[in-house]
Short mmCIF file of C-alpha atoms in Angstrom, two decimals:
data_model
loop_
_atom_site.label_atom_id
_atom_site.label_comp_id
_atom_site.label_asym_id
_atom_site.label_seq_id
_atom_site.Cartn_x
_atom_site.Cartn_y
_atom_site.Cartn_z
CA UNK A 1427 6.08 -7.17 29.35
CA UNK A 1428 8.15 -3.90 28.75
CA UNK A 1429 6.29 -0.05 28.94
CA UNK A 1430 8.36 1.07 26.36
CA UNK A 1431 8.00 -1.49 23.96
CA UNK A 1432 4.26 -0.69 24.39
CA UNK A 1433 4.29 3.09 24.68
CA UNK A 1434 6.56 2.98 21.36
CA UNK A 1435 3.78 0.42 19.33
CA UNK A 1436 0.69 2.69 20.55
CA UNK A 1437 2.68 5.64 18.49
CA UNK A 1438 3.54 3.44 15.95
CA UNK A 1439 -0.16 2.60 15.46
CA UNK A 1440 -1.14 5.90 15.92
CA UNK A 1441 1.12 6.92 12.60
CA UNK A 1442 0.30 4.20 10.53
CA UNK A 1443 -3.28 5.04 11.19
CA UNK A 1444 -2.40 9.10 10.08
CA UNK A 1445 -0.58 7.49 6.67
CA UNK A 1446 -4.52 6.16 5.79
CA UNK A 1447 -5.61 10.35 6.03
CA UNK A 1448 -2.79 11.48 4.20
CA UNK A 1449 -3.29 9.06 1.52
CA UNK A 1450 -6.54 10.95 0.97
CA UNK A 1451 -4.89 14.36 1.03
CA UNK A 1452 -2.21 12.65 -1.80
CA UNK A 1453 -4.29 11.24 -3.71
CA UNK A 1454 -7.01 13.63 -3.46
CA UNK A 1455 -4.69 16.73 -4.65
CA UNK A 1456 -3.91 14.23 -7.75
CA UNK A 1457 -7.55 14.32 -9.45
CA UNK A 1458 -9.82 17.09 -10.83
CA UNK A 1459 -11.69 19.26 -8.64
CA UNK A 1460 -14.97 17.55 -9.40
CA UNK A 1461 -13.57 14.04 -8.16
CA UNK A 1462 -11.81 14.86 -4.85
CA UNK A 1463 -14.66 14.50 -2.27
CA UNK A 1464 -15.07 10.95 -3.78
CA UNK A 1465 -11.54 9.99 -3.85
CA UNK A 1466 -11.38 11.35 -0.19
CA UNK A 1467 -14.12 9.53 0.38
CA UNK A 1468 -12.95 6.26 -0.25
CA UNK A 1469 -9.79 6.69 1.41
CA UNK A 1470 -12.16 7.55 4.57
CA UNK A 1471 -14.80 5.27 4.13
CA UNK A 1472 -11.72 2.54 4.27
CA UNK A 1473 -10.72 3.91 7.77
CA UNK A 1474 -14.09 2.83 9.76
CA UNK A 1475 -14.60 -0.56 7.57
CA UNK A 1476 -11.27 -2.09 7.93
CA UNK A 1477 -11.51 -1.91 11.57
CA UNK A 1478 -14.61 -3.17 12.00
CA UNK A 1479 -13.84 -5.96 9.97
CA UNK A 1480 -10.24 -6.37 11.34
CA UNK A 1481 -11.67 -6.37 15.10
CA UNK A 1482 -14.96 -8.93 14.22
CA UNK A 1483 -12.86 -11.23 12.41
CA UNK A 1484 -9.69 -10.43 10.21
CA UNK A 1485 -7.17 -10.19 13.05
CA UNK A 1486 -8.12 -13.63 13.61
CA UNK A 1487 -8.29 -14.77 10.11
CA UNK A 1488 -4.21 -13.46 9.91
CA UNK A 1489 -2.95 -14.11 12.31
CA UNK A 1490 -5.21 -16.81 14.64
CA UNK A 1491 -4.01 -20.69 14.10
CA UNK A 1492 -3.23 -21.40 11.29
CA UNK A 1493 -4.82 -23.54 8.47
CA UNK A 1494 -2.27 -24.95 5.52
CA UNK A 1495 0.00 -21.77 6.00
CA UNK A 1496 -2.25 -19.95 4.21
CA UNK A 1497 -5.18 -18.72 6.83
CA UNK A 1498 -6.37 -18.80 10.44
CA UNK A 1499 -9.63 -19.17 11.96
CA UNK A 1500 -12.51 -17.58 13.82
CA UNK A 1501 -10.53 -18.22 17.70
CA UNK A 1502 -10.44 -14.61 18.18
CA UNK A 1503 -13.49 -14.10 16.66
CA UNK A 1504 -14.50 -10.28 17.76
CA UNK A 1505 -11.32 -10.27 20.09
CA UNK A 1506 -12.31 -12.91 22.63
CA UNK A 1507 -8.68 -14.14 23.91
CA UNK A 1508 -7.04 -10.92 23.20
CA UNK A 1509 -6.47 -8.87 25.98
CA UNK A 1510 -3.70 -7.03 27.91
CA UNK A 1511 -1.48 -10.49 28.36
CA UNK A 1512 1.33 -11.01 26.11
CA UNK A 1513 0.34 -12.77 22.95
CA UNK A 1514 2.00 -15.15 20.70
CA UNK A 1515 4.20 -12.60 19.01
CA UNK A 1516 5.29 -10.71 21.49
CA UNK A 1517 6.50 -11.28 24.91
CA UNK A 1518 7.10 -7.54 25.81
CA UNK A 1519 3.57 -6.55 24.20
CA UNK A 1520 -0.03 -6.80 25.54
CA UNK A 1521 -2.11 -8.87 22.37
CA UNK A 1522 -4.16 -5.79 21.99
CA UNK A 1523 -1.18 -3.57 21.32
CA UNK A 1524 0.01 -6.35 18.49
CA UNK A 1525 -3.65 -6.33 16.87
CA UNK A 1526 -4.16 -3.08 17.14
CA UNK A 1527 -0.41 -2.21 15.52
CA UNK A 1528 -1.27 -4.79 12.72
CA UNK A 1529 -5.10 -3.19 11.91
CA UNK A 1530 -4.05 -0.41 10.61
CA UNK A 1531 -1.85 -2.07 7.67
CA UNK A 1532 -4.61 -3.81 7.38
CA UNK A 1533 -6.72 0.07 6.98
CA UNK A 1534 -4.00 1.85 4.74
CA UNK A 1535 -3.63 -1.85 2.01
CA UNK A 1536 -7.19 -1.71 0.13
CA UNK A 1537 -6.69 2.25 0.30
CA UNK A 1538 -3.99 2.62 -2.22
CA UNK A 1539 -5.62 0.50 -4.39
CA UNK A 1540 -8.36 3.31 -4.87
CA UNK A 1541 -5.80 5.61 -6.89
CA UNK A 1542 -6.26 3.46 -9.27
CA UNK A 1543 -10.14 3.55 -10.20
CA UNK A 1544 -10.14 7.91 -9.79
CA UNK A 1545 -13.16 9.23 -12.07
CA UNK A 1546 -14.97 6.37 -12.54
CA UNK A 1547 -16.00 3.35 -10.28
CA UNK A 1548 -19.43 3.13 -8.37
CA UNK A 1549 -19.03 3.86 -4.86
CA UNK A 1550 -21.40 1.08 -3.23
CA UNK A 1551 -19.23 -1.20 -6.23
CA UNK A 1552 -15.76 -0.24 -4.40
CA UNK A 1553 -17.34 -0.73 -1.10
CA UNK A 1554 -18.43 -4.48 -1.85
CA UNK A 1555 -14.49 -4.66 -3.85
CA UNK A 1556 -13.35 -4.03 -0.35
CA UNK A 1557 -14.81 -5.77 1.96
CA UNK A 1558 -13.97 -9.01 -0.30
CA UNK A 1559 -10.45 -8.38 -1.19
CA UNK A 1560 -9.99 -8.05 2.63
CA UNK A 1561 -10.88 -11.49 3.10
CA UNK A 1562 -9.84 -13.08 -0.42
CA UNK A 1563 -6.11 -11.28 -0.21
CA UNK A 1564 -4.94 -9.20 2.27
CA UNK A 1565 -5.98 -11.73 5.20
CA UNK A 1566 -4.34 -14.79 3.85
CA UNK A 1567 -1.42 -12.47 2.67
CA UNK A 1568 -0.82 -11.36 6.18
CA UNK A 1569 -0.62 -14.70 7.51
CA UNK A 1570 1.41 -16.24 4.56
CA UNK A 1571 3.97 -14.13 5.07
CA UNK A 1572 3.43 -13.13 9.15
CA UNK A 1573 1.55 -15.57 10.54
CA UNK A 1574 2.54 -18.66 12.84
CA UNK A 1575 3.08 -20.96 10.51
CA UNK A 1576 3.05 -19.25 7.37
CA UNK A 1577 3.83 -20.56 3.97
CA UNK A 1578 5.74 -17.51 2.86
CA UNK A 1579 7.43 -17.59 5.94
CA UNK A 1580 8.51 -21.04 6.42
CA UNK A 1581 10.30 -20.88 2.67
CA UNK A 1582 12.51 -18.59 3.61
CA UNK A 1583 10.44 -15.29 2.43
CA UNK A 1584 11.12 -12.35 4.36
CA UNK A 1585 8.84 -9.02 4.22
CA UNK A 1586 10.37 -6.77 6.88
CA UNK A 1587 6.77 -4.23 6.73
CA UNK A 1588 5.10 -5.39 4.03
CA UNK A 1589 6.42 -5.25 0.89
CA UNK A 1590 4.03 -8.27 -0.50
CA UNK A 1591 1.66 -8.00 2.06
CA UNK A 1592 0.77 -4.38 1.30
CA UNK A 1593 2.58 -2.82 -1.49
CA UNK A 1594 2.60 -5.60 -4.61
CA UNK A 1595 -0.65 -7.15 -3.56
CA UNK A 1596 -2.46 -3.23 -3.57
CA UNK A 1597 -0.66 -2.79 -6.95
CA UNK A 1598 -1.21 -5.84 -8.74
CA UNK A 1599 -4.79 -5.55 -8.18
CA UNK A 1600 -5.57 -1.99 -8.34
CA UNK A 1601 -4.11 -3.05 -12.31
CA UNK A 1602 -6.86 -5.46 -12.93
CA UNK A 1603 -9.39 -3.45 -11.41
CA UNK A 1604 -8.52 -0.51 -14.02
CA UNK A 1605 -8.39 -2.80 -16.49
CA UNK A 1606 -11.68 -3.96 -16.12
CA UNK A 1607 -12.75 -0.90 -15.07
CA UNK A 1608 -11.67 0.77 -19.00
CA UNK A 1609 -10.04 4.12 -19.39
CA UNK A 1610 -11.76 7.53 -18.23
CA UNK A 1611 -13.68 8.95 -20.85
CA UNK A 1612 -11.31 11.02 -23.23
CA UNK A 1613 -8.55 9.66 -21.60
CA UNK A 1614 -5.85 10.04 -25.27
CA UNK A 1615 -7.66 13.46 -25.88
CA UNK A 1616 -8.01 14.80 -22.83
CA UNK A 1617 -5.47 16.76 -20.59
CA UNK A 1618 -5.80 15.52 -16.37
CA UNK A 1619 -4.82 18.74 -14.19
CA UNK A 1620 -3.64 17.85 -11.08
CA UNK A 1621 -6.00 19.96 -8.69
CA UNK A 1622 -4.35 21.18 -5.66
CA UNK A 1623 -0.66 20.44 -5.29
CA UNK A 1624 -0.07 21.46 -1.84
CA UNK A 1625 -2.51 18.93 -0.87
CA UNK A 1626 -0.57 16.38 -2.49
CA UNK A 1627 3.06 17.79 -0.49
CA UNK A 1628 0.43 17.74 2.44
CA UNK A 1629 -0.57 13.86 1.53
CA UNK A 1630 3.19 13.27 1.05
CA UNK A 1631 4.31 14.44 4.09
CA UNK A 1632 1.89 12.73 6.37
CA UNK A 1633 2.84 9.87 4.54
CA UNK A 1634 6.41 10.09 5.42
CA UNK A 1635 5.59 10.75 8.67
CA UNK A 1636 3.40 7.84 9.47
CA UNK A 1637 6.07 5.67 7.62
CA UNK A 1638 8.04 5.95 10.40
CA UNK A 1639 6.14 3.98 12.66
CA UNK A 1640 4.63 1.48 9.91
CA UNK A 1641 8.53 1.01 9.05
CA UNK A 1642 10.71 1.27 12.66
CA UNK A 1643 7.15 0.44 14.28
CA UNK A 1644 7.59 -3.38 12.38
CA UNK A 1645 10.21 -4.09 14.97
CA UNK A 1646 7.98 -4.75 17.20
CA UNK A 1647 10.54 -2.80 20.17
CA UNK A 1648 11.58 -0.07 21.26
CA UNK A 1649 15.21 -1.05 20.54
CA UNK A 1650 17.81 -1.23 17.75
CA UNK A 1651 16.09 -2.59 15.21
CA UNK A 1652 13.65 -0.06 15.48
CA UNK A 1653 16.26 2.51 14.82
CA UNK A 1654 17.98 0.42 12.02
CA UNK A 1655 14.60 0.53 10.02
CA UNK A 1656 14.28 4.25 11.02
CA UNK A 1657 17.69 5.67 9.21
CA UNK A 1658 17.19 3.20 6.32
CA UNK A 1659 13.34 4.29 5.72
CA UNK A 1660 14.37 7.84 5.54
CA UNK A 1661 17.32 7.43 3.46
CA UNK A 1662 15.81 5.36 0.95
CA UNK A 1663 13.07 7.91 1.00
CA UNK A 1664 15.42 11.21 0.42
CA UNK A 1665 17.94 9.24 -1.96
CA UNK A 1666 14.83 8.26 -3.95
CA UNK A 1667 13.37 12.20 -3.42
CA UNK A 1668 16.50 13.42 -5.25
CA UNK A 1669 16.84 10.99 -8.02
CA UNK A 1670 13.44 11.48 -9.37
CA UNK A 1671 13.89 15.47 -8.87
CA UNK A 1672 16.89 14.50 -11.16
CA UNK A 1673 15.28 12.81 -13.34
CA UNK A 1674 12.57 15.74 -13.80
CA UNK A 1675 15.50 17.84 -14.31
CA UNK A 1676 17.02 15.43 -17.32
CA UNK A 1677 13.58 15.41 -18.79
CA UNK A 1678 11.83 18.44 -17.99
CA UNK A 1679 14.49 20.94 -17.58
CA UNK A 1680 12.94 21.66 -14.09
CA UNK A 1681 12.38 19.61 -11.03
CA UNK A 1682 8.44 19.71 -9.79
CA UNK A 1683 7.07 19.59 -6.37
CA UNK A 1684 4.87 16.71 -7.70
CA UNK A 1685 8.21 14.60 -8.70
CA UNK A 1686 9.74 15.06 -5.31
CA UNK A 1687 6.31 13.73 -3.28
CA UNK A 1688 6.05 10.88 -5.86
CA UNK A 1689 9.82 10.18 -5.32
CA UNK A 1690 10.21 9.90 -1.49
CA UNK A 1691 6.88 7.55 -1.26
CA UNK A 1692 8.25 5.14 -3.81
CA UNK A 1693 11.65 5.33 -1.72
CA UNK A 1694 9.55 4.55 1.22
CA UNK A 1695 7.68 1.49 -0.61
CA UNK A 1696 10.74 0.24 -1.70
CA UNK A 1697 12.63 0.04 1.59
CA UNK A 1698 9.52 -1.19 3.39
CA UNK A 1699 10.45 -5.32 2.81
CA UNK A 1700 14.08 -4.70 3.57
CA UNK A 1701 13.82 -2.04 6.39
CA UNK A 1702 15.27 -4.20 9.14
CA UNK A 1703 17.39 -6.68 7.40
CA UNK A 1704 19.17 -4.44 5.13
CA UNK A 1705 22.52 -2.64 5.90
CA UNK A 1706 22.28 1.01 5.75
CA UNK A 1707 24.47 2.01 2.88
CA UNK A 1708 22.08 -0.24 0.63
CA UNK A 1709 19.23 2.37 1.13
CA UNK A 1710 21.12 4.59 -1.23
CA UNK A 1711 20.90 2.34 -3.88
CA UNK A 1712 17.31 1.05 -3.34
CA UNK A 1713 16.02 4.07 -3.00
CA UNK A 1714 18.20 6.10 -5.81
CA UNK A 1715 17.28 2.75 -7.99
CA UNK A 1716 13.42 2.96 -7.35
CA UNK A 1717 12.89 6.45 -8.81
CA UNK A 1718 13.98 5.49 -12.04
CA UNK A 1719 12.66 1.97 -12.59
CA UNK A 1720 8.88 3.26 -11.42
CA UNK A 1721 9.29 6.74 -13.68
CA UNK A 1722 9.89 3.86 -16.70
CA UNK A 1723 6.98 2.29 -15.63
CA UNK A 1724 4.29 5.08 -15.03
CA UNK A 1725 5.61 7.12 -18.20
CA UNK A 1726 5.98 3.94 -20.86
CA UNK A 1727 4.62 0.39 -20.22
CA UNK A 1728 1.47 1.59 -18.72
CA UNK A 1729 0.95 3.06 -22.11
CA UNK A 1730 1.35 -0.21 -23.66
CA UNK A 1731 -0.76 -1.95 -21.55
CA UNK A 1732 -3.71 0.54 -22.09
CA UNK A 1733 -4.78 0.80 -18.53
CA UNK A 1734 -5.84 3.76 -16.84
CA UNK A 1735 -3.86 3.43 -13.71
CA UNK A 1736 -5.32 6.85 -12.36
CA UNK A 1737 -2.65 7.76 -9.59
CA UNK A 1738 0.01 4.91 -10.79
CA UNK A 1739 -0.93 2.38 -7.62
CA UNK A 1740 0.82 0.08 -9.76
CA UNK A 1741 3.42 1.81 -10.83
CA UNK A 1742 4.40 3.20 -7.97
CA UNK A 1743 2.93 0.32 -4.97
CA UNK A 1744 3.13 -2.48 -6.97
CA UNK A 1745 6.63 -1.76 -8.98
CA UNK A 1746 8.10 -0.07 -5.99
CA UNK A 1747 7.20 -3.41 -3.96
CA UNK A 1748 8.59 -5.53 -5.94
CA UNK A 1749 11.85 -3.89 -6.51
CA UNK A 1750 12.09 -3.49 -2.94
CA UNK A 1751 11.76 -7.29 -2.39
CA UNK A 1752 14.09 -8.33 -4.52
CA UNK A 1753 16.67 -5.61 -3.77
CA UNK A 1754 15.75 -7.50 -0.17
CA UNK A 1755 17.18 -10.56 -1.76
CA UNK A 1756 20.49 -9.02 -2.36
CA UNK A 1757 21.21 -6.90 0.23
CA UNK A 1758 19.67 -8.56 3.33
CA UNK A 1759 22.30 -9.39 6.27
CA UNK A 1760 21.15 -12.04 9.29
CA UNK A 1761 23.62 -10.64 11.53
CA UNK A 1762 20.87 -7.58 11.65
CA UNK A 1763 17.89 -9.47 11.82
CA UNK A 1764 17.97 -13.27 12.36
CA UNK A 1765 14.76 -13.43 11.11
CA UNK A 1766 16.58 -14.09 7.65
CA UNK A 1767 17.82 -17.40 7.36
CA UNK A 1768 20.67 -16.42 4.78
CA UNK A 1769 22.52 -13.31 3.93
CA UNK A 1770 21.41 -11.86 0.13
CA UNK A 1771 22.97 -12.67 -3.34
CA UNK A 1772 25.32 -9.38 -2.99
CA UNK A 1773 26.99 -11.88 0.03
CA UNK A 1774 27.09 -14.68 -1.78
CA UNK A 1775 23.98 -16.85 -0.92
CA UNK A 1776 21.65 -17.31 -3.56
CA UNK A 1777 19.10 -19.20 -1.06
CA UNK A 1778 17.40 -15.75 0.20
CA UNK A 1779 17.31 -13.91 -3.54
CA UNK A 1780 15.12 -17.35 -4.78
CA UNK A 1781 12.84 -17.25 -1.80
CA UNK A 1782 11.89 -13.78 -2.72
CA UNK A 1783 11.39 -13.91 -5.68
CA UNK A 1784 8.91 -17.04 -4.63
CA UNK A 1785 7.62 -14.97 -2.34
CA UNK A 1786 6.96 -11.97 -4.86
CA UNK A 1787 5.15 -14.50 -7.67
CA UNK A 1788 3.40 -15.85 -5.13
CA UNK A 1789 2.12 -12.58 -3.70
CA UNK A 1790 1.36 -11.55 -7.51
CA UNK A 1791 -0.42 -15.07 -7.93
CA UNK A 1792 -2.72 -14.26 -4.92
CA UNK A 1793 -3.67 -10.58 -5.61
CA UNK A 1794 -4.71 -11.62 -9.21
CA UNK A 1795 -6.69 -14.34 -8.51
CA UNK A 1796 -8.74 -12.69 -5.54
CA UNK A 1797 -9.20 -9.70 -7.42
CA UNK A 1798 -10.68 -11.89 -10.57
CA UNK A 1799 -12.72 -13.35 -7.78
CA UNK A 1800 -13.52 -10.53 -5.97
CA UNK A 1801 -14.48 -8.50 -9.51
CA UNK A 1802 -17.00 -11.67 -10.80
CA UNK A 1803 -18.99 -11.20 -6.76
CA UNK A 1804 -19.35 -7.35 -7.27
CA UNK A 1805 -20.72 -7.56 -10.72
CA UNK A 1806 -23.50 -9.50 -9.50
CA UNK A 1807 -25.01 -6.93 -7.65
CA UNK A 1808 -23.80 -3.69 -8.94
CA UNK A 1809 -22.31 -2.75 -12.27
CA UNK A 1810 -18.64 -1.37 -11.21
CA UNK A 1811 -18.57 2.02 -13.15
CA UNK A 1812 -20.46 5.15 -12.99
CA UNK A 1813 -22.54 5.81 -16.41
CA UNK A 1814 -21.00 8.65 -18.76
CA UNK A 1815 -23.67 11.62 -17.72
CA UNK A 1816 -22.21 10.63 -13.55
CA UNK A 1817 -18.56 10.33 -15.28
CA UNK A 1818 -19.22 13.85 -17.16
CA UNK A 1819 -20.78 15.61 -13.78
CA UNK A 1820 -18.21 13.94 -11.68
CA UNK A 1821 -18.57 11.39 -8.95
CA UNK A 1822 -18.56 14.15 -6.05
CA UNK A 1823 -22.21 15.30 -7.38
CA UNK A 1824 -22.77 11.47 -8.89
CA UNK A 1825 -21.63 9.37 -6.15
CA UNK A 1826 -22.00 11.54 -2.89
CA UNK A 1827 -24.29 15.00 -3.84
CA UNK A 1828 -21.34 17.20 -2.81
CA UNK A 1829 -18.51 19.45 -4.07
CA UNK A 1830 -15.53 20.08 -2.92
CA UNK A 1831 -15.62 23.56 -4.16
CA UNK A 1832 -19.05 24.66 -4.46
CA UNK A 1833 -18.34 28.31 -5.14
CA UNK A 1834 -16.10 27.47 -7.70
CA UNK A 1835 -16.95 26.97 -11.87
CA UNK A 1836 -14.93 26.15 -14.79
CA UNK A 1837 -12.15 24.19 -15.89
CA UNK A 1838 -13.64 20.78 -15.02
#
């Protein structure tokens, strides 16, 4: 076992776990004073159940034996076996640095999925939504694509920090949950304020931060790699900062504060499946590439789809995601990481690009069909949205008896 490898996955773990907090901060800046505490909330609320679940049994469900390459079993069942050893994906690591490392992608997943469902959603229903889409999709996710003996894995897919795992399987479903959710009350008439924009640079930045060790941490070593996935995560992230202040600039006639914090996280999601197989110079494209092809998303099909996609998980997560594993496809190199079995289609291999994009309707496939699942189990003990009286008084008062501003009246 090596000290540093550990001492450098404890941080890592450490900043992943601060990206699930300054999700709340981002996506609580995005909504209307009289809905932050709840969309806090859920953000927070996510922080104490995923580990509980993760440590009881989703650790072993991901990543314990392994069952048809899509799920594992109950061996490590509350974290008997794991200890201080090495486990079976590391030598240099002790298990519990591994598990720990991996439960808090497992924390920060089901939490973007809540900027989806701002305004509207029961709380005890999103509670329930979570705890099942744990098990239904992110578990068997995780070991598809991670696990010893993984079906994602043993095609050829390759998801560097979780591009499926995380980012298209939080965004496909936080789509179907809005759709069945329907659109916030005056949604065409009325005009959404974002509340407090320096918690949003706030959210952004702690995001960034933390990506760092979610991204560089997925190395699994203080070494190289680590450093690789480092320079391309923040390039991807800047280049992607600047295009969509650009962009603001072509269509606005100003760049906004807003634009650059929505720009470097979908230059982080997009780099995340490529992060340490991708050469560096290909993180200005992905990222300068992302900015636009997720603006075209938020500001035009989500219109024609009709879904109220509160905080654009989709459009951002789930579009971001799967850009960035298919620009994974074309721009991967083994000689960095010989965990990909072929170099991309830029190289001239077309092997890699087709077991992405299996990987990426696969991880689509999954997400819908656990969240159609998960949806039909919550509706049979709670109805999922608020009434319109809770909806009109706001789900801080509704949902939790609190404001966020209690001095404060008007404009909401």
């Amino acid at each position: 076992m090596n000290t540093g490898d550990t001492a450098f996955l404890l941080i890592s773990a450490a900043l992943v776990f601060l990206m699930t907090p300054g999700l709340a901060f981002f996506y609580g800046g995005l909504v209307r004073r009289k809905n932050v505490c709840n969309t806090m909330m859920a953000c927070v609320s996510i922080m104490g159940l995923s580990i509980v679940m993760w440590i009881l049994f989703g650790y072993s469900l991901s990543f314990g034996g392994n069952h048809l390459g899509i799920i594992g079993d109950f061996r490590w069942f509350s974290f008997q076996g794991v200890g201080m050893d090495a486990g079976p994906y590391s030598d240099t690591l002790p298990h519990l640095v591994f598990a720990a490392f991996q439960m808090m992608f497992a924390m920060i997943t089901p939490a973007l999925i809540t900027g989806a469902l701002v305004g509207r959603m029961r709380f005890k229903a999103l509670f329930l939504f979570i705890c099942l889409w744990s098990v239904i999709v992110y578990y068997p996710l995780a070991h598809m694509v991670w696990g010893e003996g993984g079906f994602l894995s043993a095609i050829g897919s390759i998801d560097f920090a979780g591009g499926n795992v995380v980012h298209i399987s939080s965004g496909v479903s936080a789509l179907l949950l809005a759709l069945f959710l329907g659109r916030r009350r005056g949604y065409e008439t009325t005009s959404y304020r974002i509340h407090n924009i320096p918690f949003v640079v706030l959210g952004a930045s702690l995001l960034w931060f933390g990506w760092f060790g979610f991204n560089a941490g997925s190395a699994l070593g203080a070494n190289g790699l680590a450093a690789h996935a480092f320079i391309t995560s923040a390039l991807s992230a800047a280049t992607a900062l600047l295009s969509w202040m650009l962009i603001d600039v072509i269509k606005e006639g100003k760049p906004t504060i807003v634009g650059a914090s929505t720009g470097l996280v979908v230059g982080l999601v997009a780099i995340t499946p490529g992060a340490g197989f991708v050469p560096v110079w290909s993180a200005f494209i992905i990222g300068g590439l992302v900015s636009p092809i997720c603006y075209v998303t938020v500001t035009f099909i989500k219109k024609h789809l009709k879904a109220d996609d509160a905080l654009d998980a989709f459009g951002c997560h789930g579009i971001g995601g799967i850009w960035g594993g298919i620009a994974t496809g074309l721009f991967a190199r083994s000689s960095i990481n010989s965990t990909a079995k072929w170099d991309g289609l830029v190289f001239g291999d077309t092997r890699l690009f087709m077991a992405q994009i299996t990987g990426i309707l696969i991880s689509i496939a999954v997400a819908a069909a656990g969240t159609l699942i998960c949806v039909g189990i919550v509706k049979l003990f709670t109805p999922l949205r608020v009434t319109p009286k809770e909806e009109q008084l706001g789900l801080d008062i509704s949902e939790h008896g609190e404001s966020a501003y209690p001095s404060f009246n008007g404009f909401d």
